[in-house]
PDB file of C-alpha atoms and ligand atoms in Angstrom:
ATOM      1  CA  MET F 135       0.000   0.000   0.000  1.00 52.00           C
ATOM      2  CA  PRO F 136       1.511   3.419  -0.892  1.00 52.00           C
ATOM      3  CA  SER F 137       2.267   5.523   2.144  1.00 50.00           C
ATOM      4  CA  MET F 138       0.382   8.693   2.864  1.00 57.00           C
ATOM      5  CA  LEU F 139       2.269  11.472   1.107  1.00 64.00           C
ATOM      6  CA  ILE F 140      -0.210  14.270   1.049  1.00 75.00           C
ATOM      7  CA  ASP F 141      -0.156  16.920   3.651  1.00 87.00           C
ATOM      8  CA  LYS F 142      -3.506  17.736   5.283  1.00 90.00           C
ATOM      9  CA  GLU F 143      -3.288  21.517   4.876  1.00 91.00           C
ATOM     10  CA  ALA F 144      -2.337  21.208   1.225  1.00 89.00           C
ATOM     11  CA  PHE F 145      -5.196  18.790   0.656  1.00 89.00           C
ATOM     12  CA  LEU F 146      -7.741  21.095   2.262  1.00 90.00           C
ATOM     13  CA  ARG F 147      -6.390  24.092   0.334  1.00 91.00           C
ATOM     14  CA  LYS F 148      -6.814  22.196  -2.890  1.00 90.00           C
ATOM     15  CA  LEU F 149     -10.327  21.188  -1.888  1.00 91.00           C
ATOM     16  CA  ASP F 150     -11.190  24.800  -1.250  1.00 89.00           C
ATOM     17  CA  ARG F 151      -9.974  25.811  -4.711  1.00 90.00           C
ATOM     18  CA  ILE F 152     -11.559  23.154  -6.907  1.00 89.00           C
ATOM     19  CA  PRO F 153     -13.296  25.375  -9.450  1.00 86.00           C
ATOM     20  CA  ASP F 154     -15.995  22.986 -10.600  1.00 86.00           C
ATOM     21  CA  LEU F 155     -17.050  21.505  -7.301  1.00 87.00           C
ATOM     22  CA  PRO F 156     -20.804  20.977  -7.565  1.00 87.00           C
ATOM     23  CA  THR F 157     -22.931  23.843  -6.329  1.00 87.00           C
ATOM     24  CA  LEU F 158     -26.460  23.676  -5.035  1.00 86.00           C
ATOM     25  CA  PRO F 159     -28.994  25.152  -7.453  1.00 87.00           C
ATOM     26  CA  VAL F 160     -30.362  28.592  -6.571  1.00 89.00           C
ATOM     27  CA  VAL F 161     -33.723  27.154  -5.589  1.00 91.00           C
ATOM     28  CA  ALA F 162     -32.182  24.913  -2.926  1.00 91.00           C
ATOM     29  CA  PHE F 163     -30.136  27.797  -1.550  1.00 89.00           C
ATOM     30  CA  LYS F 164     -33.178  30.022  -1.305  1.00 90.00           C
ATOM     31  CA  VAL F 165     -35.427  27.382   0.190  1.00 91.00           C
ATOM     32  CA  ASN F 166     -32.779  26.535   2.714  1.00 86.00           C
ATOM     33  CA  LYS F 167     -32.262  30.168   3.666  1.00 86.00           C
ATOM     34  CA  MET F 168     -35.997  30.738   3.958  1.00 86.00           C
ATOM     35  CA  LEU F 169     -36.370  27.933   6.438  1.00 82.00           C
ATOM     36  CA  MET F 170     -33.914  29.730   8.670  1.00 80.00           C
ATOM     37  CA  ASP F 171     -36.080  32.875   8.657  1.00 79.00           C
ATOM     38  CA  ASP F 172     -38.993  33.107  11.005  1.00 76.00           C
ATOM     39  CA  ASP F 173     -41.486  34.610   8.632  1.00 83.00           C
ATOM     40  CA  VAL F 174     -41.557  31.850   6.050  1.00 88.00           C
ATOM     41  CA  ASN F 175     -45.047  30.969   4.871  1.00 92.00           C
ATOM     42  CA  VAL F 176     -46.624  28.583   2.388  1.00 94.00           C
ATOM     43  CA  ARG F 177     -47.057  31.253  -0.275  1.00 94.00           C
ATOM     44  CA  LYS F 178     -43.468  32.543  -0.098  1.00 93.00           C
ATOM     45  CA  LEU F 179     -41.986  29.069  -0.107  1.00 94.00           C
ATOM     46  CA  SER F 180     -44.121  27.814  -2.972  1.00 95.00           C
ATOM     47  CA  GLU F 181     -43.414  30.922  -5.073  1.00 95.00           C
ATOM     48  CA  THR F 182     -39.704  30.362  -4.615  1.00 94.00           C
ATOM     49  CA  ILE F 183     -39.877  26.722  -5.647  1.00 96.00           C
ATOM     50  CA  GLU F 184     -42.158  27.534  -8.583  1.00 96.00           C
ATOM     51  CA  LYS F 185     -39.421  29.701 -10.120  1.00 95.00           C
ATOM     52  CA  ASP F 186     -37.641  26.445 -10.930  1.00 94.00           C
ATOM     53  CA  GLN F 187     -39.963  24.378 -13.064  1.00 94.00           C
ATOM     54  CA  ALA F 188     -37.605  21.405 -13.248  1.00 92.00           C
ATOM     55  CA  MET F 189     -37.645  21.276  -9.454  1.00 93.00           C
ATOM     56  CA  VAL F 190     -41.429  21.595  -9.387  1.00 95.00           C
ATOM     57  CA  SER F 191     -41.913  18.555 -11.573  1.00 94.00           C
ATOM     58  CA  LYS F 192     -39.366  16.445  -9.686  1.00 92.00           C
ATOM     59  CA  LEU F 193     -40.766  17.432  -6.326  1.00 93.00           C
ATOM     60  CA  LEU F 194     -44.321  16.615  -7.379  1.00 94.00           C
ATOM     61  CA  ARG F 195     -43.175  13.297  -8.788  1.00 92.00           C
ATOM     62  CA  LEU F 196     -41.424  12.506  -5.516  1.00 90.00           C
ATOM     63  CA  VAL F 197     -44.299  13.427  -3.220  1.00 91.00           C
ATOM     64  CA  ASN F 198     -46.692  11.452  -5.396  1.00 92.00           C
ATOM     65  CA  SER F 199     -44.425   8.413  -5.484  1.00 87.00           C
ATOM     66  CA  ALA F 200     -45.164   5.257  -3.536  1.00 84.00           C
ATOM     67  CA  PHE F 201     -42.461   6.354  -1.125  1.00 84.00           C
ATOM     68  CA  TYR F 202     -44.707   8.946   0.508  1.00 84.00           C
ATOM     69  CA  GLY F 203     -47.773   6.773   0.128  1.00 83.00           C
ATOM     70  CA  PHE F 204     -50.501   9.446  -0.144  1.00 86.00           C
ATOM     71  CA  GLN F 205     -53.828   8.254  -1.475  1.00 86.00           C
ATOM     72  CA  SER F 206     -54.867  11.392  -3.302  1.00 89.00           C
ATOM     73  CA  LYS F 207     -52.780  13.190  -5.863  1.00 93.00           C
ATOM     74  CA  ILE F 208     -50.792  16.236  -4.768  1.00 94.00           C
ATOM     75  CA  ASP F 209     -50.849  18.505  -7.801  1.00 93.00           C
ATOM     76  CA  ASN F 210     -49.212  21.725  -6.716  1.00 96.00           C
ATOM     77  CA  ILE F 211     -46.400  22.923  -4.505  1.00 96.00           C
ATOM     78  CA  SER F 212     -48.493  24.742  -1.919  1.00 96.00           C
ATOM     79  CA  HIS F 213     -50.571  21.610  -1.467  1.00 95.00           C
ATOM     80  CA  ALA F 214     -47.354  19.626  -0.986  1.00 95.00           C
ATOM     81  CA  ILE F 215     -46.118  22.107   1.622  1.00 95.00           C
ATOM     82  CA  THR F 216     -49.429  22.040   3.492  1.00 93.00           C
ATOM     83  CA  ILE F 217     -49.464  18.261   3.631  1.00 92.00           C
ATOM     84  CA  LEU F 218     -45.766  17.580   4.231  1.00 90.00           C
ATOM     85  CA  GLY F 219     -44.697  20.655   6.166  1.00 90.00           C
ATOM     86  CA  PHE F 220     -41.897  23.140   5.538  1.00 90.00           C
ATOM     87  CA  SER F 221     -38.981  21.069   6.646  1.00 86.00           C
ATOM     88  CA  THR F 222     -39.931  17.913   4.749  1.00 87.00           C
ATOM     89  CA  VAL F 223     -40.252  19.955   1.571  1.00 91.00           C
ATOM     90  CA  ARG F 224     -36.923  21.672   2.239  1.00 88.00           C
ATOM     91  CA  ASN F 225     -35.279  18.312   2.790  1.00 87.00           C
ATOM     92  CA  ALA F 226     -36.791  16.901  -0.386  1.00 90.00           C
ATOM     93  CA  VAL F 227     -35.555  19.928  -2.371  1.00 93.00           C
ATOM     94  CA  VAL F 228     -32.048  19.557  -0.917  1.00 90.00           C
ATOM     95  CA  SER F 229     -31.985  15.794  -1.568  1.00 90.00           C
ATOM     96  CA  ILE F 230     -33.142  16.159  -5.175  1.00 91.00           C
ATOM     97  CA  SER F 231     -30.641  18.979  -5.750  1.00 91.00           C
ATOM     98  CA  VAL F 232     -27.661  17.077  -4.402  1.00 90.00           C
ATOM     99  CA  VAL F 233     -28.383  13.967  -6.452  1.00 89.00           C
ATOM    100  CA  ASP F 234     -28.704  16.205  -9.537  1.00 88.00           C
ATOM    101  CA  ALA F 235     -25.594  18.233  -8.769  1.00 88.00           C
ATOM    102  CA  PHE F 236     -23.311  15.206  -8.913  1.00 87.00           C
ATOM    103  CA  SER F 237     -24.845  13.365 -11.828  1.00 85.00           C
ATOM    104  CA  GLY F 238     -23.312  13.291 -15.295  1.00 83.00           C
ATOM    105  CA  ARG F 239     -19.770  14.000 -14.076  1.00 85.00           C
ATOM    106  CA  GLU F 240     -16.733  11.971 -14.871  1.00 85.00           C
ATOM    107  CA  ALA F 241     -15.461   9.800 -12.013  1.00 84.00           C
ATOM    108  CA  PHE F 242     -13.010   7.008 -11.275  1.00 85.00           C
ATOM    109  CA  GLU F 243     -14.086   4.323 -13.725  1.00 85.00           C
ATOM    110  CA  GLU F 244     -14.955   1.544 -11.309  1.00 85.00           C
ATOM    111  CA  PHE F 245     -17.049   3.792  -9.171  1.00 87.00           C
ATOM    112  CA  SER F 246     -20.772   3.318  -9.792  1.00 88.00           C
ATOM    113  CA  LEU F 247     -22.828   6.414  -9.200  1.00 89.00           C
ATOM    114  CA  SER F 248     -26.045   4.453  -9.036  1.00 89.00           C
ATOM    115  CA  ASP F 249     -24.645   2.009  -6.443  1.00 90.00           C
ATOM    116  CA  PHE F 250     -23.449   5.007  -4.497  1.00 92.00           C
ATOM    117  CA  TRP F 251     -26.903   6.600  -4.432  1.00 92.00           C
ATOM    118  CA  LYS F 252     -28.584   3.297  -3.638  1.00 92.00           C
ATOM    119  CA  HIS F 253     -26.404   3.052  -0.549  1.00 93.00           C
ATOM    120  CA  SER F 254     -27.139   6.663   0.442  1.00 94.00           C
ATOM    121  CA  VAL F 255     -30.882   6.255  -0.078  1.00 94.00           C
ATOM    122  CA  ALA F 256     -30.800   3.026   1.953  1.00 95.00           C
ATOM    123  CA  VAL F 257     -29.067   4.828   4.827  1.00 96.00           C
ATOM    124  CA  ALA F 258     -31.537   7.723   4.555  1.00 95.00           C
ATOM    125  CA  VAL F 259     -34.614   5.486   4.709  1.00 95.00           C
ATOM    126  CA  THR F 260     -33.175   3.245   7.433  1.00 97.00           C
ATOM    127  CA  GLY F 261     -32.099   6.295   9.428  1.00 97.00           C
ATOM    128  CA  ARG F 262     -35.537   7.817   9.192  1.00 95.00           C
ATOM    129  CA  GLN F 263     -37.032   4.561  10.481  1.00 96.00           C
ATOM    130  CA  LEU F 264     -34.477   4.369  13.306  1.00 97.00           C
ATOM    131  CA  ALA F 265     -35.307   7.939  14.293  1.00 96.00           C
ATOM    132  CA  GLN F 266     -39.017   7.147  14.330  1.00 96.00           C
ATOM    133  CA  ARG F 267     -38.463   4.096  16.495  1.00 97.00           C
ATOM    134  CA  SER F 268     -35.960   5.563  18.926  1.00 96.00           C
ATOM    135  CA  ARG F 269     -37.273   9.151  18.980  1.00 95.00           C
ATOM    136  CA  LEU F 270     -33.639  10.099  19.275  1.00 93.00           C
ATOM    137  CA  ALA F 271     -33.619  12.506  16.330  1.00 93.00           C
ATOM    138  CA  VAL F 272     -35.974  14.214  13.853  1.00 91.00           C
ATOM    139  CA  PRO F 273     -36.756  11.549  11.213  1.00 91.00           C
ATOM    140  CA  ASP F 274     -36.721  13.952   8.321  1.00 88.00           C
ATOM    141  CA  GLU F 275     -33.394  15.481   9.277  1.00 89.00           C
ATOM    142  CA  VAL F 276     -31.850  12.056   9.500  1.00 93.00           C
ATOM    143  CA  PHE F 277     -33.224  11.291   6.026  1.00 93.00           C
ATOM    144  CA  VAL F 278     -31.437  14.186   4.379  1.00 92.00           C
ATOM    145  CA  ALA F 279     -28.293  13.507   6.429  1.00 94.00           C
ATOM    146  CA  GLY F 280     -28.408   9.919   5.144  1.00 95.00           C
ATOM    147  CA  ILE F 281     -28.672  11.083   1.534  1.00 94.00           C
ATOM    148  CA  LEU F 282     -25.647  13.306   2.069  1.00 95.00           C
ATOM    149  CA  HIS F 283     -23.536  11.321   4.524  1.00 96.00           C
ATOM    150  CA  ASP F 284     -21.027   9.858   2.034  1.00 96.00           C
ATOM    151  CA  VAL F 285     -20.992  12.773  -0.404  1.00 95.00           C
ATOM    152  CA  GLY F 286     -17.274  13.236   0.333  1.00 96.00           C
ATOM    153  CA  LYS F 287     -16.698   9.938  -1.496  1.00 94.00           C
ATOM    154  CA  LEU F 288     -18.173  11.494  -4.608  1.00 93.00           C
ATOM    155  CA  VAL F 289     -15.796  14.426  -4.318  1.00 94.00           C
ATOM    156  CA  LEU F 290     -12.924  11.939  -4.071  1.00 94.00           C
ATOM    157  CA  ALA F 291     -14.149   9.795  -6.958  1.00 93.00           C
ATOM    158  CA  GLN F 292     -14.711  12.799  -9.201  1.00 92.00           C
ATOM    159  CA  HIS F 293     -11.941  15.207  -8.211  1.00 92.00           C
ATOM    160  CA  TYR F 294      -9.207  13.045  -6.692  1.00 92.00           C
ATOM    161  CA  GLN F 295      -9.359  10.056  -8.998  1.00 91.00           C
ATOM    162  CA  GLU F 296      -5.771   8.929  -8.368  1.00 91.00           C
ATOM    163  CA  LEU F 297      -6.180   8.922  -4.612  1.00 91.00           C
ATOM    164  CA  PHE F 298      -9.545   7.292  -4.925  1.00 93.00           C
ATOM    165  CA  ARG F 299      -7.983   4.567  -7.044  1.00 93.00           C
ATOM    166  CA  ASP F 300      -5.356   3.897  -4.333  1.00 93.00           C
ATOM    167  CA  VAL F 301      -8.075   3.561  -1.705  1.00 93.00           C
ATOM    168  CA  TRP F 302     -10.164   1.381  -4.010  1.00 91.00           C
ATOM    169  CA  ILE F 303      -7.266  -0.974  -4.678  1.00 90.00           C
ATOM    170  CA  ALA F 304      -6.481  -1.240  -0.958  1.00 90.00           C
ATOM    171  CA  VAL F 305     -10.116  -2.207  -0.328  1.00 88.00           C
ATOM    172  CA  GLN F 306     -10.013  -4.912  -3.021  1.00 86.00           C
ATOM    173  CA  ASP F 307      -6.551  -6.267  -2.271  1.00 89.00           C
ATOM    174  CA  GLU F 308      -6.267  -5.989   1.454  1.00 87.00           C
ATOM    175  CA  GLY F 309      -9.814  -6.613   2.567  1.00 82.00           C
ATOM    176  CA  LEU F 310     -10.014  -3.287   4.375  1.00 85.00           C
ATOM    177  CA  SER F 311     -13.236  -1.329   4.696  1.00 85.00           C
ATOM    178  CA  PHE F 312     -13.316   1.828   2.605  1.00 88.00           C
ATOM    179  CA  HIS F 313     -12.911   3.935   5.691  1.00 89.00           C
ATOM    180  CA  GLU F 314      -9.959   1.955   7.008  1.00 90.00           C
ATOM    181  CA  ALA F 315      -8.164   2.226   3.663  1.00 92.00           C
ATOM    182  CA  GLU F 316      -8.912   5.911   3.486  1.00 92.00           C
ATOM    183  CA  LYS F 317      -7.588   6.517   6.989  1.00 91.00           C
ATOM    184  CA  ALA F 318      -4.347   4.816   5.992  1.00 92.00           C
ATOM    185  CA  LEU F 319      -3.932   6.672   2.715  1.00 93.00           C
ATOM    186  CA  LEU F 320      -5.560  10.094   2.880  1.00 94.00           C
ATOM    187  CA  PRO F 321      -4.968  13.066   5.143  1.00 93.00           C
ATOM    188  CA  VAL F 322      -8.709  13.509   5.758  1.00 93.00           C
ATOM    189  CA  ASP F 323     -11.611  11.086   5.378  1.00 94.00           C
ATOM    190  CA  HIS F 324     -14.721  11.343   3.172  1.00 96.00           C
ATOM    191  CA  ALA F 325     -16.763  12.416   6.191  1.00 96.00           C
ATOM    192  CA  HIS F 326     -14.590  15.479   6.679  1.00 95.00           C
ATOM    193  CA  ILE F 327     -14.684  16.290   2.965  1.00 96.00           C
ATOM    194  CA  GLY F 328     -18.480  15.967   2.935  1.00 96.00           C
ATOM    195  CA  GLY F 329     -18.703  18.292   5.919  1.00 95.00           C
ATOM    196  CA  VAL F 330     -16.566  20.899   4.130  1.00 94.00           C
ATOM    197  CA  LEU F 331     -18.828  20.723   1.093  1.00 94.00           C
ATOM    198  CA  ALA F 332     -22.042  20.938   3.142  1.00 93.00           C
ATOM    199  CA  ALA F 333     -20.661  23.991   4.956  1.00 93.00           C
ATOM    200  CA  LYS F 334     -19.763  25.577   1.605  1.00 91.00           C
ATOM    201  CA  TRP F 335     -23.362  25.017   0.570  1.00 90.00           C
ATOM    202  CA  HIS F 336     -24.571  26.771   3.731  1.00 89.00           C
ATOM    203  CA  LEU F 337     -26.595  23.787   4.804  1.00 89.00           C
ATOM    204  CA  PRO F 338     -27.801  23.859   8.425  1.00 87.00           C
ATOM    205  CA  GLU F 339     -25.097  23.365  11.027  1.00 89.00           C
ATOM    206  CA  LYS F 340     -26.748  20.194  12.317  1.00 88.00           C
ATOM    207  CA  LEU F 341     -26.597  18.628   8.903  1.00 90.00           C
ATOM    208  CA  VAL F 342     -22.970  19.605   8.399  1.00 93.00           C
ATOM    209  CA  GLU F 343     -22.142  17.907  11.669  1.00 94.00           C
ATOM    210  CA  ALA F 344     -24.105  14.763  10.920  1.00 93.00           C
ATOM    211  CA  ILE F 345     -22.053  14.369   7.743  1.00 95.00           C
ATOM    212  CA  ALA F 346     -18.660  15.391   9.085  1.00 96.00           C
ATOM    213  CA  TYR F 347     -18.708  13.069  12.101  1.00 95.00           C
ATOM    214  CA  HIS F 348     -20.509   9.998  10.834  1.00 95.00           C
ATOM    215  CA  HIS F 349     -17.360   7.905  11.258  1.00 93.00           C
ATOM    216  CA  ALA F 350     -16.332   9.569  14.521  1.00 91.00           C
ATOM    217  CA  VAL F 351     -19.616   9.833  16.335  1.00 90.00           C
ATOM    218  CA  GLY F 352     -18.045  10.363  19.740  1.00 85.00           C
ATOM    219  CA  THR F 353     -16.418  13.618  18.638  1.00 85.00           C
ATOM    220  CA  ALA F 354     -19.569  15.367  17.368  1.00 82.00           C
ATOM    221  CA  GLU F 355     -20.386  18.279  19.631  1.00 80.00           C
ATOM    222  CA  ASN F 356     -23.857  19.604  19.012  1.00 74.00           C
ATOM    223  CA  ASN F 357     -25.843  17.095  17.142  1.00 68.00           C
ATOM    224  CA  GLY F 358     -24.881  13.779  18.626  1.00 85.00           C
ATOM    225  CA  ASN F 359     -28.291  12.198  18.216  1.00 92.00           C
ATOM    226  CA  ALA F 360     -28.669  12.702  14.486  1.00 93.00           C
ATOM    227  CA  VAL F 361     -25.124  11.614  13.743  1.00 94.00           C
ATOM    228  CA  MET F 362     -25.532   8.521  15.935  1.00 95.00           C
ATOM    229  CA  THR F 363     -28.689   7.640  14.051  1.00 96.00           C
ATOM    230  CA  VAL F 364     -26.963   8.016  10.666  1.00 96.00           C
ATOM    231  CA  SER F 365     -24.055   5.934  11.866  1.00 95.00           C
ATOM    232  CA  ALA F 366     -26.297   3.131  13.149  1.00 96.00           C
ATOM    233  CA  ALA F 367     -28.282   3.208   9.894  1.00 96.00           C
ATOM    234  CA  ASP F 368     -25.055   2.934   7.906  1.00 94.00           C
ATOM    235  CA  PHE F 369     -24.135  -0.135   9.909  1.00 93.00           C
ATOM    236  CA  LEU F 370     -27.567  -1.760   9.473  1.00 94.00           C
ATOM    237  CA  VAL F 371     -27.496  -1.134   5.731  1.00 94.00           C
ATOM    238  CA  HIS F 372     -24.064  -2.723   5.568  1.00 89.00           C
ATOM    239  CA  ARG F 373     -25.342  -5.723   7.460  1.00 89.00           C
ATOM    240  CA  PHE F 374     -28.770  -6.286   5.962  1.00 89.00           C
ATOM    241  CA  TRP F 375     -28.989  -4.597   2.641  1.00 84.00           C
ATOM    242  CA  SER F 376     -25.858  -3.981   0.552  1.00 73.00           C
ATOM    243  CA  GLU F 377     -25.897  -6.678  -2.086  1.00 58.00           C
ATOM    244  CA  LYS F 378     -22.163  -6.727  -2.418  1.00 52.00           C
ATOM    245  CA  LYS F 379     -21.546  -5.933   1.224  1.00 48.00           C
ATOM    246  CA  ALA F 380     -19.845  -2.885  -0.198  1.00 53.00           C
ATOM    247  CA  GLY F 381     -20.649  -0.612   2.703  1.00 54.00           C
ATOM    248  CA  ASP F 382     -17.922   0.951   4.751  1.00 68.00           C
ATOM    249  CA  ARG F 383     -19.008   0.033   8.235  1.00 72.00           C
ATOM    250  CA  PRO F 384     -18.659  -3.538   9.407  1.00 72.00           C
ATOM    251  CA  GLU F 385     -19.142  -2.479  13.052  1.00 80.00           C
ATOM    252  CA  PRO F 386     -21.342   0.239  14.529  1.00 83.00           C
ATOM    253  CA  ASP F 387     -19.640   3.211  16.211  1.00 87.00           C
ATOM    254  CA  GLN F 388     -19.653   2.550  19.936  1.00 89.00           C
ATOM    255  CA  PRO F 389     -21.815   5.479  21.158  1.00 90.00           C
ATOM    256  CA  ALA F 390     -24.389   4.727  18.445  1.00 92.00           C
ATOM    257  CA  ALA F 391     -24.372   1.028  19.288  1.00 92.00           C
ATOM    258  CA  GLU F 392     -25.216   1.897  22.891  1.00 92.00           C
ATOM    259  CA  ALA F 393     -27.808   4.597  22.244  1.00 93.00           C
ATOM    260  CA  LEU F 394     -29.655   2.512  19.655  1.00 94.00           C
ATOM    261  CA  ALA F 395     -29.025  -0.929  21.128  1.00 95.00           C
ATOM    262  CA  ALA F 396     -32.703  -1.942  21.269  1.00 96.00           C
ATOM    263  CA  GLU F 397     -33.410  -0.887  17.679  1.00 96.00           C
ATOM    264  CA  ILE F 398     -30.243  -2.540  16.374  1.00 95.00           C
ATOM    265  CA  GLU F 399     -31.010  -5.737  18.203  1.00 95.00           C
ATOM    266  CA  SER F 400     -34.548  -5.993  16.851  1.00 96.00           C
ATOM    267  CA  ALA F 401     -33.532  -4.969  13.305  1.00 95.00           C
ATOM    268  CA  ASP F 402     -33.831  -8.444  11.812  1.00 94.00           C
ATOM    269  CA  GLN F 403     -37.553  -8.151  12.548  1.00 95.00           C
ATOM    270  CA  TRP F 404     -38.225  -4.639  11.268  1.00 96.00           C
ATOM    271  CA  PHE F 405     -35.631  -4.233   8.537  1.00 95.00           C
ATOM    272  CA  PRO F 406     -37.471  -6.323   5.908  1.00 93.00           C
ATOM    273  CA  GLY F 407     -40.289  -3.736   5.968  1.00 92.00           C
ATOM    274  CA  VAL F 408     -37.783  -0.952   5.435  1.00 94.00           C
ATOM    275  CA  ALA F 409     -36.218  -2.781   2.506  1.00 92.00           C
ATOM    276  CA  ALA F 410     -39.415  -2.277   0.507  1.00 90.00           C
ATOM    277  CA  GLU F 411     -39.360   1.416   1.311  1.00 91.00           C
ATOM    278  CA  ILE F 412     -35.722   1.614   0.223  1.00 93.00           C
ATOM    279  CA  GLU F 413     -36.645   0.126  -3.155  1.00 90.00           C
ATOM    280  CA  GLN F 414     -39.405   2.698  -3.589  1.00 88.00           C
ATOM    281  CA  ALA F 415     -37.120   5.578  -2.703  1.00 89.00           C
ATOM    282  CA  CYS F 416     -34.383   4.221  -4.982  1.00 89.00           C
ATOM    283  CA  SER F 417     -36.742   4.053  -7.892  1.00 85.00           C
ATOM    284  CA  PHE F 418     -37.147   7.806  -7.564  1.00 85.00           C
ATOM    285  CA  PHE F 419     -33.688   9.018  -6.557  1.00 84.00           C
ATOM    286  CA  VAL F 420     -31.507   6.544  -8.392  1.00 83.00           C
ATOM    287  CA  GLU F 421     -33.533   6.700 -11.561  1.00 74.00           C
ATOM    288  CA  ALA F 422     -32.665  10.399 -11.643  1.00 60.00           C
ATOM    289  CA  VAL F 423     -28.961   9.648 -12.153  1.00 59.00           C
ATOM    290  CA  ASN F 424     -29.313   7.076 -14.919  1.00 53.00           C
TER     291      ASN F 424
HETATM  292 FE1  FE2 R 232     -19.202   6.907   5.304  1.00 52.89          FE
HETATM  293 FE1  FE2 R 233     -22.142   5.028   4.189  1.00 52.89          FE
END
């Protein structure tokens, strides 16, 4: 295995200067900012979303998909906001935007974008379920954190292809998990990179933290519960769902394993129900990248 040659500061400086790092579309920025203001209302939010017709059609397709399971058709954005609430709509807009932002870009050749998003969607759906069961975190926040948790891997696969290749080879040849290989070879891990990107995008602090610390749960300061839930979901997906066992977490992080012990222990009973939900969510999100 090649030794780690790259200096952390230099790596982070380069990351900060990548000119074509994906940006969030204007609509996601605005929606996100609005949710931080106190005087947001249904009309203002729907007018903002309606300025982006591509987003309108994707959002309506998502909320009408089997994943949300509403009986009657939701045919406009204000209706969607009334039924789902501000934060669910914000999280859906952010999720759709992020999946879009990274699609159609060149990456390390063995990296499969659709497998990547399947994993992320699986962690999002499982995390939401874990949050509902444990009441440890807000289900919807965990969902969007799950979608985004490994986004740093995409930055590596698309912008640091050589380094990504080294990590990839170490995983194949030495039987390491992705995260173990990355810790041996890179100055920062994908969690840190994802956190940098989420902060650049001005996503809420909580979300930035849930991404940045998902492999070091014990060091998260403010948002321990959401990050623990994401971490436990990542572990459960690795154990029960990944077809190729290609996840990066063979063991749960200790604090998450303790806080969610009951839910993890009973997962072989409830996970099969979640698997169906994962498929439904994949057929929306993953279809978007193909
Ligand atoms: Fe990860
Ligand atoms: Fe993951």
